[in-house]
CSV table of C-alpha atoms and ligand atoms in Angstrom, one decimal:
chain,number,residue,atom,x,y,z
A,683,MET,CA,-12.9,-9.3,-36.4
A,684,SER,CA,-12.6,-11.3,-33.2
A,685,ASP,CA,-13.3,-15.0,-33.6
A,686,HIS,CA,-13.8,-17.2,-30.5
A,687,THR,CA,-13.4,-20.4,-32.5
A,688,LEU,CA,-10.0,-19.5,-33.8
A,689,ARG,CA,-9.3,-17.5,-30.6
A,690,THR,CA,-8.1,-14.6,-32.7
A,691,TYR,CA,-8.9,-11.2,-31.1
A,692,ASP,CA,-9.0,-7.6,-32.2
A,693,SER,CA,-8.8,-6.3,-28.7
A,694,ILE,CA,-7.8,-7.8,-25.4
A,695,LEU,CA,-11.2,-6.8,-24.1
A,696,ASP,CA,-12.8,-9.2,-26.6
A,697,LEU,CA,-11.4,-12.0,-24.4
A,698,LEU,CA,-13.8,-11.0,-21.6
A,699,ALA,CA,-16.1,-13.9,-20.8
A,700,SER,CA,-19.5,-13.9,-22.5
A,701,GLU,CA,-22.1,-16.5,-23.5
A,702,GLU,CA,-20.2,-17.0,-26.8
A,703,ASN,CA,-16.8,-17.1,-25.0
A,704,PRO,CA,-17.5,-18.5,-21.5
A,705,THR,CA,-15.0,-19.2,-18.8
A,706,PRO,CA,-14.5,-23.0,-18.5
A,707,LEU,CA,-16.6,-25.3,-16.3
A,708,VAL,CA,-14.5,-28.1,-15.1
A,709,ARG,CA,-16.0,-31.1,-13.3
A,710,LEU,CA,-14.3,-31.9,-9.9
A,711,ARG,CA,-13.7,-35.7,-10.2
A,712,HIS,CA,-12.0,-36.5,-6.9
A,713,ILE,CA,-12.5,-34.2,-4.0
A,714,PRO,CA,-16.4,-34.3,-3.7
A,715,GLY,CA,-16.4,-38.1,-3.6
A,716,PHE,CA,-20.1,-38.0,-4.7
A,717,GLU,CA,-21.9,-40.9,-6.2
A,718,HIS,CA,-24.7,-39.0,-7.9
A,719,ALA,CA,-24.2,-35.2,-7.8
A,720,THR,CA,-21.8,-33.4,-10.1
A,721,ILE,CA,-19.8,-30.4,-9.0
A,722,TYR,CA,-18.4,-28.0,-11.6
A,723,ALA,CA,-15.8,-25.3,-10.9
A,724,LYS,CA,-16.1,-22.2,-13.1
A,725,LEU,CA,-12.6,-21.0,-13.7
A,726,GLU,CA,-12.7,-17.2,-13.7
A,727,TRP,CA,-9.0,-16.7,-14.2
A,728,TYR,CA,-9.6,-17.4,-17.8
A,729,ASN,CA,-10.7,-13.8,-18.0
A,730,PRO,CA,-8.1,-11.5,-19.6
A,731,PHE,CA,-6.8,-9.9,-16.4
A,732,GLY,CA,-7.0,-13.0,-14.3
A,733,ALA,CA,-10.2,-12.8,-12.2
A,734,VAL,CA,-13.9,-12.8,-11.9
A,735,LYS,CA,-13.8,-9.0,-11.3
A,736,ASP,CA,-12.7,-8.4,-14.9
A,737,ARG,CA,-16.3,-8.7,-15.9
A,738,VAL,CA,-17.3,-6.1,-13.3
A,739,ALA,CA,-14.5,-3.7,-14.2
A,740,ALA,CA,-15.5,-3.7,-17.9
A,741,SER,CA,-19.1,-3.3,-17.0
A,742,LEU,CA,-18.6,-0.4,-14.6
A,743,VAL,CA,-16.6,1.5,-17.2
A,744,SER,CA,-18.8,0.7,-20.2
A,745,ASP,CA,-22.0,1.5,-18.3
A,746,ALA,CA,-20.7,5.0,-17.4
A,747,GLU,CA,-19.5,5.5,-21.0
A,748,LEU,CA,-22.9,4.4,-22.3
A,749,ARG,CA,-24.6,6.9,-20.1
A,750,GLY,CA,-22.5,9.6,-21.8
A,751,GLU,CA,-20.2,10.3,-18.9
A,752,ARG,CA,-16.9,11.8,-19.9
A,753,LEU,CA,-14.3,9.8,-17.9
A,754,GLU,CA,-10.8,11.0,-17.3
A,755,ASN,CA,-9.5,9.4,-14.1
A,756,LEU,CA,-11.0,6.6,-12.1
A,757,VAL,CA,-10.5,5.7,-8.4
A,758,GLU,CA,-11.7,2.6,-6.6
A,759,PRO,CA,-11.4,0.9,-3.2
A,760,THR,CA,-10.4,-2.7,-3.9
A,761,SER,CA,-9.1,-5.9,-2.5
A,762,GLY,CA,-7.0,-6.2,-5.6
A,763,ASN,CA,-8.9,-7.9,-8.4
A,764,THR,CA,-11.4,-5.1,-9.2
A,765,GLY,CA,-8.4,-2.7,-9.2
A,766,ILE,CA,-6.4,-5.0,-11.5
A,767,GLY,CA,-9.4,-5.2,-13.9
A,768,LEU,CA,-10.1,-1.5,-13.8
A,769,ALA,CA,-6.4,-0.6,-14.2
A,770,MET,CA,-6.2,-2.6,-17.4
A,771,VAL,CA,-9.6,-1.4,-18.8
A,772,ALA,CA,-8.5,2.1,-18.0
A,773,ASN,CA,-5.2,1.5,-19.9
A,774,THR,CA,-7.1,0.5,-23.0
A,775,ARG,CA,-9.0,3.8,-22.8
A,776,ARG,CA,-6.0,5.9,-21.7
A,777,TYR,CA,-7.9,6.9,-18.5
A,778,GLY,CA,-5.9,7.4,-15.3
A,779,PHE,CA,-6.5,5.0,-12.4
A,780,ALA,CA,-5.9,5.2,-8.6
A,781,ALA,CA,-6.7,2.4,-6.1
A,782,THR,CA,-7.1,2.7,-2.3
A,783,LEU,CA,-6.3,-0.5,-0.5
A,784,SER,CA,-5.2,-2.1,2.7
A,785,ARG,CA,-1.5,-3.0,3.3
A,786,GLU,CA,-2.8,-6.4,4.3
A,787,ILE,CA,-3.6,-7.1,0.6
A,788,PRO,CA,-0.9,-9.5,-0.7
A,789,LEU,CA,2.2,-7.7,-1.9
A,790,GLU,CA,1.8,-9.6,-5.2
A,791,LYS,CA,-1.5,-7.8,-6.0
A,792,ARG,CA,-0.1,-4.4,-4.9
A,793,THR,CA,2.9,-4.9,-7.1
A,794,ALA,CA,0.8,-6.0,-10.1
A,795,LEU,CA,-1.3,-2.8,-9.7
A,796,ARG,CA,1.9,-0.7,-9.8
A,797,LEU,CA,3.1,-2.7,-12.8
A,798,PHE,CA,-0.2,-1.8,-14.5
A,799,GLY,CA,0.4,1.9,-13.8
A,800,THR,CA,-2.0,2.4,-10.9
A,801,GLU,CA,-1.6,5.4,-8.5
A,802,LEU,CA,-1.7,3.3,-5.3
A,803,HIS,CA,-2.9,4.5,-1.9
A,804,GLU,CA,-1.9,1.9,0.6
A,805,LEU,CA,-3.6,2.3,4.0
A,806,ASP,CA,-3.5,0.7,7.5
A,807,ASP,CA,-7.0,-0.6,6.9
A,808,ALA,CA,-8.5,-4.0,7.6
A,809,LEU,CA,-8.5,-6.7,4.9
A,810,CYS,CA,-12.3,-6.3,4.7
A,811,PRO,CA,-12.7,-2.5,4.2
A,812,MET,CA,-15.8,-1.0,6.0
A,813,PRO,CA,-17.6,2.2,5.3
A,814,GLY,CA,-17.5,5.0,7.9
A,815,GLN,CA,-13.8,4.6,8.7
A,816,PRO,CA,-12.2,8.0,7.9
A,817,GLU,CA,-8.7,6.5,7.3
A,818,GLY,CA,-10.1,3.4,5.5
A,819,ALA,CA,-10.0,2.5,1.8
A,820,MET,CA,-13.6,3.4,1.1
A,821,GLU,CA,-13.7,6.9,2.6
A,822,ARG,CA,-10.3,7.6,1.0
A,823,ALA,CA,-11.6,6.6,-2.4
A,824,THR,CA,-14.6,8.9,-1.9
A,825,GLU,CA,-12.3,11.7,-1.0
A,826,LEU,CA,-10.0,11.1,-4.0
A,827,GLY,CA,-13.0,10.8,-6.3
A,828,GLU,CA,-14.0,14.4,-5.4
A,829,ARG,CA,-10.9,15.7,-7.1
A,830,PRO,CA,-11.7,17.5,-10.4
A,831,GLY,CA,-11.5,15.1,-13.3
A,832,TRP,CA,-11.8,12.0,-11.0
A,833,ARG,CA,-14.7,9.6,-10.7
A,834,GLN,CA,-15.3,6.7,-8.3
A,835,LEU,CA,-17.4,4.1,-10.1
A,836,ASN,CA,-18.0,2.3,-6.7
A,837,GLN,CA,-18.3,-1.4,-7.1
A,838,TYR,CA,-20.1,-1.6,-3.7
A,839,LYS,CA,-23.1,0.5,-4.8
A,840,ASN,CA,-23.1,0.5,-8.6
A,841,PRO,CA,-25.8,-1.8,-10.2
A,842,ALA,CA,-23.4,-2.3,-13.1
A,843,ASN,CA,-21.6,-4.8,-10.8
A,844,PRO,CA,-24.3,-7.4,-10.3
A,845,GLU,CA,-25.5,-6.5,-13.8
A,846,ALA,CA,-22.3,-7.8,-15.3
A,847,HIS,CA,-23.0,-11.2,-13.8
A,848,TYR,CA,-26.7,-11.1,-14.7
A,849,ARG,CA,-25.7,-10.4,-18.3
A,850,THR,CA,-22.7,-12.8,-18.6
A,851,THR,CA,-22.0,-15.3,-15.7
A,852,GLY,CA,-25.6,-16.4,-15.4
A,853,PRO,CA,-26.3,-17.0,-19.1
A,854,GLU,CA,-23.0,-18.8,-19.5
A,855,ILE,CA,-23.8,-21.2,-16.7
A,856,TRP,CA,-27.3,-21.8,-18.0
A,857,ARG,CA,-26.0,-22.6,-21.4
A,858,GLN,CA,-22.9,-24.6,-20.3
A,859,THR,CA,-25.1,-26.9,-18.2
A,860,GLY,CA,-27.8,-27.1,-20.8
A,861,GLY,CA,-30.2,-25.7,-18.2
A,862,ALA,CA,-29.5,-28.6,-15.8
A,863,VAL,CA,-27.8,-26.5,-13.0
A,864,THR,CA,-29.5,-27.1,-9.7
A,865,HIS,CA,-27.1,-25.3,-7.3
A,866,PHE,CA,-25.0,-22.2,-7.6
A,867,VAL,CA,-22.3,-21.4,-5.0
A,868,ALA,CA,-20.2,-18.3,-4.7
A,869,SER,CA,-18.0,-16.7,-2.1
A,870,LEU,CA,-19.2,-13.3,-0.9
A,871,GLY,CA,-17.3,-10.0,-1.3
A,872,THR,CA,-19.3,-7.2,-2.8
A,873,CYS,CA,-21.9,-9.9,-3.6
A,874,GLY,CA,-22.1,-8.8,-7.2
A,875,THR,CA,-21.4,-12.4,-8.3
A,876,ILE,CA,-24.0,-14.1,-6.2
A,877,THR,CA,-26.7,-11.5,-6.6
A,878,GLY,CA,-26.4,-11.0,-10.4
A,879,THR,CA,-25.9,-14.6,-11.3
A,880,GLY,CA,-28.4,-15.9,-8.7
A,881,ARG,CA,-31.1,-13.6,-10.1
A,882,TYR,CA,-30.5,-14.7,-13.7
A,883,LEU,CA,-30.6,-18.4,-12.8
A,884,LYS,CA,-33.7,-18.1,-10.6
A,885,GLU,CA,-35.4,-16.3,-13.4
A,886,ARG,CA,-34.7,-19.3,-15.7
A,887,ASN,CA,-35.6,-21.8,-13.0
A,888,PRO,CA,-36.9,-20.7,-9.6
A,889,GLY,CA,-35.8,-24.1,-8.2
A,890,VAL,CA,-32.1,-23.3,-8.6
A,891,LYS,CA,-30.6,-23.1,-5.1
A,892,VAL,CA,-28.3,-20.1,-4.6
A,893,ILE,CA,-25.7,-20.5,-1.8
A,894,GLY,CA,-23.3,-17.8,-0.5
A,895,VAL,CA,-20.1,-18.6,1.5
A,896,HIS,CA,-18.2,-16.2,3.7
A,897,PRO,CA,-15.2,-16.4,6.0
A,898,SER,CA,-15.2,-15.8,9.8
A,899,ASP,CA,-14.4,-12.4,11.4
A,900,GLY,CA,-10.7,-11.6,11.4
A,901,HIS,CA,-10.1,-13.9,8.4
A,902,ASP,CA,-7.2,-13.9,6.0
A,903,ILE,CA,-8.7,-14.5,2.6
A,904,PRO,CA,-8.5,-11.5,0.3
A,905,GLY,CA,-11.6,-10.5,-1.7
A,906,VAL,CA,-14.3,-11.9,0.6
A,907,ARG,CA,-16.1,-10.4,3.6
A,908,SER,CA,-17.1,-11.8,7.0
A,909,LEU,CA,-20.8,-11.6,7.9
A,910,ARG,CA,-20.3,-8.5,10.0
A,911,ALA,CA,-18.8,-6.7,7.0
A,912,LEU,CA,-21.4,-8.2,4.6
A,913,ALA,CA,-24.2,-6.6,6.8
A,914,LEU,CA,-22.9,-3.2,5.5
A,915,THR,CA,-22.7,-4.3,1.9
A,916,ASP,CA,-25.6,-3.1,-0.4
A,917,PHE,CA,-25.6,-6.1,-2.7
A,918,PHE,CA,-25.7,-8.7,0.1
A,919,THR,CA,-29.4,-9.7,-0.2
A,920,PRO,CA,-29.6,-12.9,1.8
A,921,GLN,CA,-33.4,-13.0,1.4
A,922,GLU,CA,-32.7,-13.9,-2.2
A,923,TYR,CA,-30.4,-16.7,-1.4
A,924,ASP,CA,-31.1,-20.3,-0.2
A,925,GLY,CA,-28.3,-20.5,2.2
A,926,VAL,CA,-25.3,-18.5,3.7
A,927,LEU,CA,-22.5,-20.5,5.2
A,928,GLU,CA,-19.4,-19.7,7.2
A,929,VAL,CA,-16.1,-21.4,6.5
A,930,SER,CA,-12.8,-21.1,8.5
A,931,ASP,CA,-9.5,-20.0,7.0
A,932,ASP,CA,-8.0,-23.5,7.8
A,933,GLU,CA,-10.8,-25.2,5.9
A,934,ALA,CA,-10.5,-22.8,2.9
A,935,TYR,CA,-6.7,-23.1,2.6
A,936,GLY,CA,-6.8,-26.8,3.2
A,937,LEU,CA,-9.2,-27.3,0.3
A,938,CYS,CA,-7.2,-24.9,-1.8
A,939,ARG,CA,-4.2,-27.1,-1.4
A,940,ARG,CA,-6.2,-30.3,-2.2
A,941,LEU,CA,-7.5,-28.7,-5.4
A,942,HIS,CA,-3.9,-28.5,-6.6
A,943,LEU,CA,-3.0,-32.0,-5.5
A,944,GLU,CA,-6.2,-33.9,-6.4
A,945,GLU,CA,-7.8,-31.9,-9.2
A,946,SER,CA,-4.7,-30.2,-10.8
A,947,ILE,CA,-6.6,-26.9,-10.5
A,948,ILE,CA,-4.5,-23.8,-9.7
A,949,ALA,CA,-7.1,-22.4,-7.3
A,950,GLY,CA,-6.7,-19.3,-5.1
A,951,PRO,CA,-7.9,-19.2,-1.5
A,952,SER,CA,-11.5,-18.0,-2.1
A,953,CYS,CA,-12.0,-21.1,-4.4
A,954,GLY,CA,-11.2,-23.3,-1.4
A,955,LEU,CA,-13.7,-21.2,0.7
A,956,ALA,CA,-16.5,-21.5,-1.9
A,957,LEU,CA,-15.9,-25.2,-2.4
A,958,ALA,CA,-16.0,-25.9,1.3
A,959,GLY,CA,-19.4,-24.3,1.4
A,960,ALA,CA,-20.6,-26.3,-1.6
A,961,LEU,CA,-19.5,-29.6,-0.1
A,962,ARG,CA,-21.6,-28.9,2.9
A,963,ALA,CA,-24.7,-27.5,1.1
A,964,VAL,CA,-25.0,-29.7,-2.0
A,965,PRO,CA,-26.7,-33.1,-1.6
A,966,ASP,CA,-25.4,-36.1,-3.3
A,967,GLU,CA,-28.6,-36.8,-5.1
A,968,PRO,CA,-29.3,-37.9,-8.7
A,969,GLY,CA,-29.9,-34.9,-11.0
A,970,THR,CA,-27.9,-32.5,-8.8
A,971,VAL,CA,-25.6,-30.3,-10.9
A,972,ALA,CA,-23.7,-27.6,-8.8
A,973,VAL,CA,-21.6,-24.8,-10.2
A,974,VAL,CA,-19.1,-23.2,-7.9
A,975,ILE,CA,-17.4,-19.9,-8.9
A,976,PHE,CA,-13.6,-20.1,-8.6
A,977,PRO,CA,-12.7,-16.3,-8.6
A,978,ASP,CA,-9.0,-16.4,-9.3
A,979,ASN,CA,-5.9,-18.5,-9.3
A,980,ALA,CA,-3.2,-19.2,-6.7
A,981,PHE,CA,-0.3,-17.1,-8.0
A,982,LYS,CA,-1.2,-13.7,-6.4
A,983,TYR,CA,-1.3,-15.3,-2.9
A,984,LEU,CA,2.2,-16.5,-2.1
A,985,SER,CA,2.4,-14.3,0.9
A,986,SER,CA,-1.0,-15.6,2.2
A,987,PHE,CA,0.3,-19.2,1.7
A,988,ARG,CA,3.3,-18.4,3.7
A,989,ARG,CA,1.0,-17.8,6.7
A,990,HIS,CA,-1.4,-20.7,6.1
A,991,LEU,CA,0.7,-23.4,4.4
A,992,PRO,CA,4.1,-22.6,6.0
A,993,ASP,CA,5.5,-26.0,5.1
A,994,LEU,CA,5.7,-24.9,1.5
A,995,PHE,CA,8.4,-22.5,2.2
A,996,PRO,CA,12.1,-23.0,3.1
A,997,PRO,CA,13.0,-22.3,6.7
A,998,GLU,CA,13.9,-18.7,7.4
A,999,ALA,CA,17.7,-18.0,6.8
A,1000,PRO,CA,19.5,-18.0,10.2
A,1001,GLU,CA,20.8,-14.6,11.5
A,1002,PRO,CA,24.2,-13.9,10.1
A,1003,VAL,CA,26.9,-14.6,12.6
A,1004,VAL,CA,28.7,-11.4,13.6
A,1005,ALA,CA,32.1,-13.2,14.1
A,1006,ALA,CA,32.0,-14.2,10.5
A,1007,ASN,CA,32.3,-10.6,9.5
A,1008,PRO,CA,36.0,-9.9,8.8
A,1009,PHE,CA,35.7,-6.4,10.2
A,1010,ALA,CA,34.2,-7.5,13.5
A,1011,GLU,CA,37.6,-8.2,14.9
A,1012,HIS,CA,38.9,-4.8,14.0
A,1013,LEU,CA,35.8,-3.1,15.4
A,1014,GLU,CA,36.3,-5.0,18.7
A,1015,ALA,CA,40.0,-3.9,18.8
A,1016,ALA,CA,39.0,-0.2,18.1
A,1017,PHE,CA,36.4,-0.5,20.9
A,1018,GLU,CA,38.9,-1.9,23.4
A,1019,LEU,CA,41.4,0.9,22.5
A,1020,ALA,CA,38.7,3.6,23.0
A,1021,LYS,CA,37.8,2.0,26.3
A,1022,GLN,CA,41.4,2.5,27.6
A,1023,GLY,CA,41.7,5.9,26.0
A,1024,PRO,CA,41.5,9.5,27.4
A,1025,ASP,CA,38.0,10.0,26.0
A,1026,VAL,CA,36.4,7.8,28.7
A,1027,ILE,CA,35.6,10.0,31.6
A,1028,ASP,CA,34.1,9.5,35.1
A,1029,VAL,CA,30.7,10.8,36.2
A,1030,HIS,CA,32.3,13.7,38.1
A,1031,GLU,CA,34.1,15.0,35.1
A,1032,ALA,CA,30.8,14.5,33.1
A,1033,LYS,CA,28.9,16.6,35.7
A,1034,ARG,CA,31.5,19.3,35.5
A,1035,LEU,CA,31.2,19.4,31.7
A,1036,LEU,CA,27.4,19.4,31.9
A,1037,ASP,CA,27.5,22.4,34.3
A,1038,ALA,CA,29.9,24.1,31.8
A,1039,GLY,CA,27.1,23.8,29.1
A,1040,VAL,CA,28.5,20.9,27.1
A,1041,THR,CA,25.9,18.8,25.2
A,1042,VAL,CA,25.2,15.5,27.0
A,1043,LEU,CA,23.9,12.8,24.6
A,1044,ASP,CA,21.8,10.0,26.0
A,1045,VAL,CA,21.9,7.0,23.6
A,1046,ARG,CA,19.6,4.6,25.6
A,1047,ASN,CA,16.2,3.6,24.3
A,1048,PRO,CA,13.1,5.6,25.2
A,1049,GLY,CA,11.9,3.0,27.7
A,1050,GLU,CA,15.1,3.4,29.7
A,1051,VAL,CA,15.1,7.1,29.4
A,1052,ALA,CA,11.5,7.2,30.8
A,1053,ARG,CA,12.7,5.6,34.0
A,1054,VAL,CA,15.6,8.0,34.8
A,1055,GLN,CA,17.4,10.7,32.8
A,1056,ILE,CA,19.4,13.8,32.9
A,1057,PRO,CA,16.8,16.4,32.0
A,1058,GLU,CA,19.1,18.6,29.9
A,1059,SER,CA,20.4,15.7,27.8
A,1060,VAL,CA,19.8,15.2,24.1
A,1061,LYS,CA,18.0,11.9,23.5
A,1062,LEU,CA,19.0,9.9,20.5
A,1063,PRO,CA,18.9,6.1,20.8
A,1064,LEU,CA,22.0,4.3,19.5
A,1065,PRO,CA,20.2,2.5,16.6
A,1066,GLU,CA,19.1,5.9,15.2
A,1067,LEU,CA,22.6,7.4,15.6
A,1068,ALA,CA,23.9,4.3,13.8
A,1069,GLN,CA,21.5,5.1,10.9
A,1070,GLY,CA,23.1,8.5,10.6
A,1071,SER,CA,20.7,10.7,12.6
A,1072,THR,CA,22.3,13.7,14.4
A,1073,GLU,CA,19.1,15.3,15.6
A,1074,GLY,CA,19.7,17.7,18.5
A,1075,LEU,CA,23.5,17.6,18.3
A,1076,PRO,CA,25.6,20.7,17.7
A,1077,VAL,CA,25.9,21.6,14.0
A,1078,ASP,CA,29.6,22.6,14.6
A,1079,ARG,CA,31.5,19.3,14.8
A,1080,SER,CA,34.3,20.9,16.8
A,1081,GLU,CA,31.9,21.4,19.8
A,1082,PRO,CA,32.3,18.9,22.6
A,1083,ILE,CA,29.7,16.1,23.3
A,1084,VAL,CA,29.5,13.8,26.3
A,1085,ALA,CA,27.8,10.5,25.5
A,1086,ILE,CA,26.0,8.5,28.2
A,1087,CYS,CA,24.1,5.2,28.3
A,1088,ALA,CA,23.2,2.7,31.0
A,1089,ALA,CA,26.6,1.4,31.9
A,1090,GLY,CA,29.2,2.8,29.4
A,1091,THR,CA,29.2,0.3,26.5
A,1092,ARG,CA,26.7,1.9,24.1
A,1093,SER,CA,28.1,5.4,24.8
A,1094,LEU,CA,31.5,4.1,23.7
A,1095,TYR,CA,30.0,2.9,20.4
A,1096,ALA,CA,28.3,6.3,20.1
A,1097,LEU,CA,31.7,7.9,20.6
A,1098,LEU,CA,33.2,5.8,17.7
A,1099,LEU,CA,30.2,6.5,15.5
A,1100,LEU,CA,30.3,10.3,16.1
A,1101,LYS,CA,34.1,10.4,15.6
A,1102,ALA,CA,33.7,8.6,12.3
A,1103,GLN,CA,31.2,11.3,11.4
A,1104,GLY,CA,33.8,14.1,12.0
A,1105,TYR,CA,32.9,15.1,15.6
A,1106,GLN,CA,36.2,16.0,17.1
A,1107,ASP,CA,35.6,16.1,20.9
A,1108,VAL,CA,33.5,13.3,22.1
A,1109,LYS,CA,33.6,11.7,25.6
A,1110,SER,CA,31.9,8.6,26.9
A,1111,VAL,CA,30.8,8.3,30.6
A,1112,ASP,CA,32.3,5.3,32.4
A,1113,GLY,CA,29.6,3.4,34.3
A,1114,GLY,CA,26.8,5.4,32.5
A,1115,MET,CA,23.5,6.4,34.3
A,1116,GLY,CA,24.1,3.7,36.9
A,1117,ALA,CA,27.2,5.5,38.1
A,1118,TRP,CA,25.7,8.9,37.7
A,1119,VAL,CA,22.7,8.1,39.9
A,1120,ALA,CA,24.9,6.3,42.5
A,1121,ALA,CA,27.1,9.4,42.7
A,1122,GLY,CA,24.0,11.4,43.6
A,1123,HIS,CA,24.1,13.7,40.5
A,1124,PRO,CA,20.8,15.3,39.6
A,1125,ALA,CA,18.5,13.1,37.6
A,1126,ALA,CA,14.7,13.0,37.0
B,1413,PLP,C1,-10.5,-13.5,-5.0
B,1413,PLP,C2,-11.9,-13.1,-4.8
B,1413,PLP,N1,-12.8,-13.9,-4.4
B,1413,PLP,C3,-14.1,-13.6,-4.2
B,1413,PLP,C4,-14.6,-12.4,-4.5
B,1413,PLP,C5,-16.1,-12.0,-4.3
B,1413,PLP,O1,-16.8,-11.7,-5.4
B,1413,PLP,P1,-17.9,-10.6,-5.3
B,1413,PLP,O2,-17.3,-9.2,-5.0
B,1413,PLP,O3,-18.6,-10.6,-6.6
B,1413,PLP,O4,-18.8,-11.0,-4.2
B,1413,PLP,C6,-13.7,-11.4,-4.9
B,1413,PLP,C7,-14.1,-10.0,-5.2
B,1413,PLP,O5,-13.3,-9.1,-5.3
B,1413,PLP,C8,-12.3,-11.7,-5.1
B,1413,PLP,O6,-11.4,-10.8,-5.5
């Protein structure tokens, strides 16, 4: 038997927040600077998998199970937290789980998903996934959900998402404030939190003000959506809310930092976003009791902090100095030796070899090649050659090759690289394409 008083649990899922086991409400004592109003933060990382979306993940799965669906494998587009929750609920049931998400989601979240056994489909999608984009996370999840044995529960359309908050978040807040709550503030992603909790609170007291907070277009706060993206979100029902406010990344990250310093609360970026909205919308009046949802904590967002709070990070390590490499001197000596050696040929000899059918290898980069080139030459930029590519070169390493670049330096490095790989007969063209063109040899 699970016992919330003793905090002894039969199953990890019994730790999910409920009226009997609510996530904490903590009063913000310093940042608001209010004389009369009270602002509480509701710390959702006290859910078992670390975020507000644990409630939704459990609700999506149990709702499908209660309707008698036989689940085997689940797939979901996610900004991380729903995925993390679903991965862990799926593990308790031995279901498979796949997530589709943008590579812009912090590496910390993507790594956590892998740690939890998720089949991860990382895409070049925007941080705010939108429907109707064939290569995007949403369409990809739909596609993957059509595989036999797979099912997309779809947090964006499934009523079990707001329902989770109507059944748990709302009643918790009502009970924790003794019915005194006057304002409810949440950041907006799928809008499950605001819509489900807001409906419950307004049913108990129609005077409760429900306020949604969103970032601006092109924002960098995982989990939330700009107004443009919200317009395409089914559970965004602004007619039910009393206010919708926009907050900038700077304001959100700034408040996120202050929450650590001034309130000792380990808040993630979307907590800063929601609090910034609350500070604008909540009046400092007697009797005002505001509850702000704090969706998750800071530790999954180090890569976001690197961009927005760069002073937290040590300066980038300087580029290693080549001269410090003990082999650099030997390389230079080998290079000088090769430069004087018989394998450096002039452009006329190169032309003769080309006419005789010898492979000419151009090691310049594509931009240089586009300007002028020997049409018959094999193009393989030096960096690719250095990484071991031999694409287009003769398979038989005894066949001759003539390397050319712009002026004769890179082709000499190419000569050394190719010889090190066992090519026996390699020449480098002195003066490169510059000398070739000046001599009037054919080029395009
Ligand atoms: C960190 C974070 N903040 C806010 C939200 C928004 O919550 P909702 O989807 O219920 O609107 C999410 C949702 O994924 C989230 O992950």
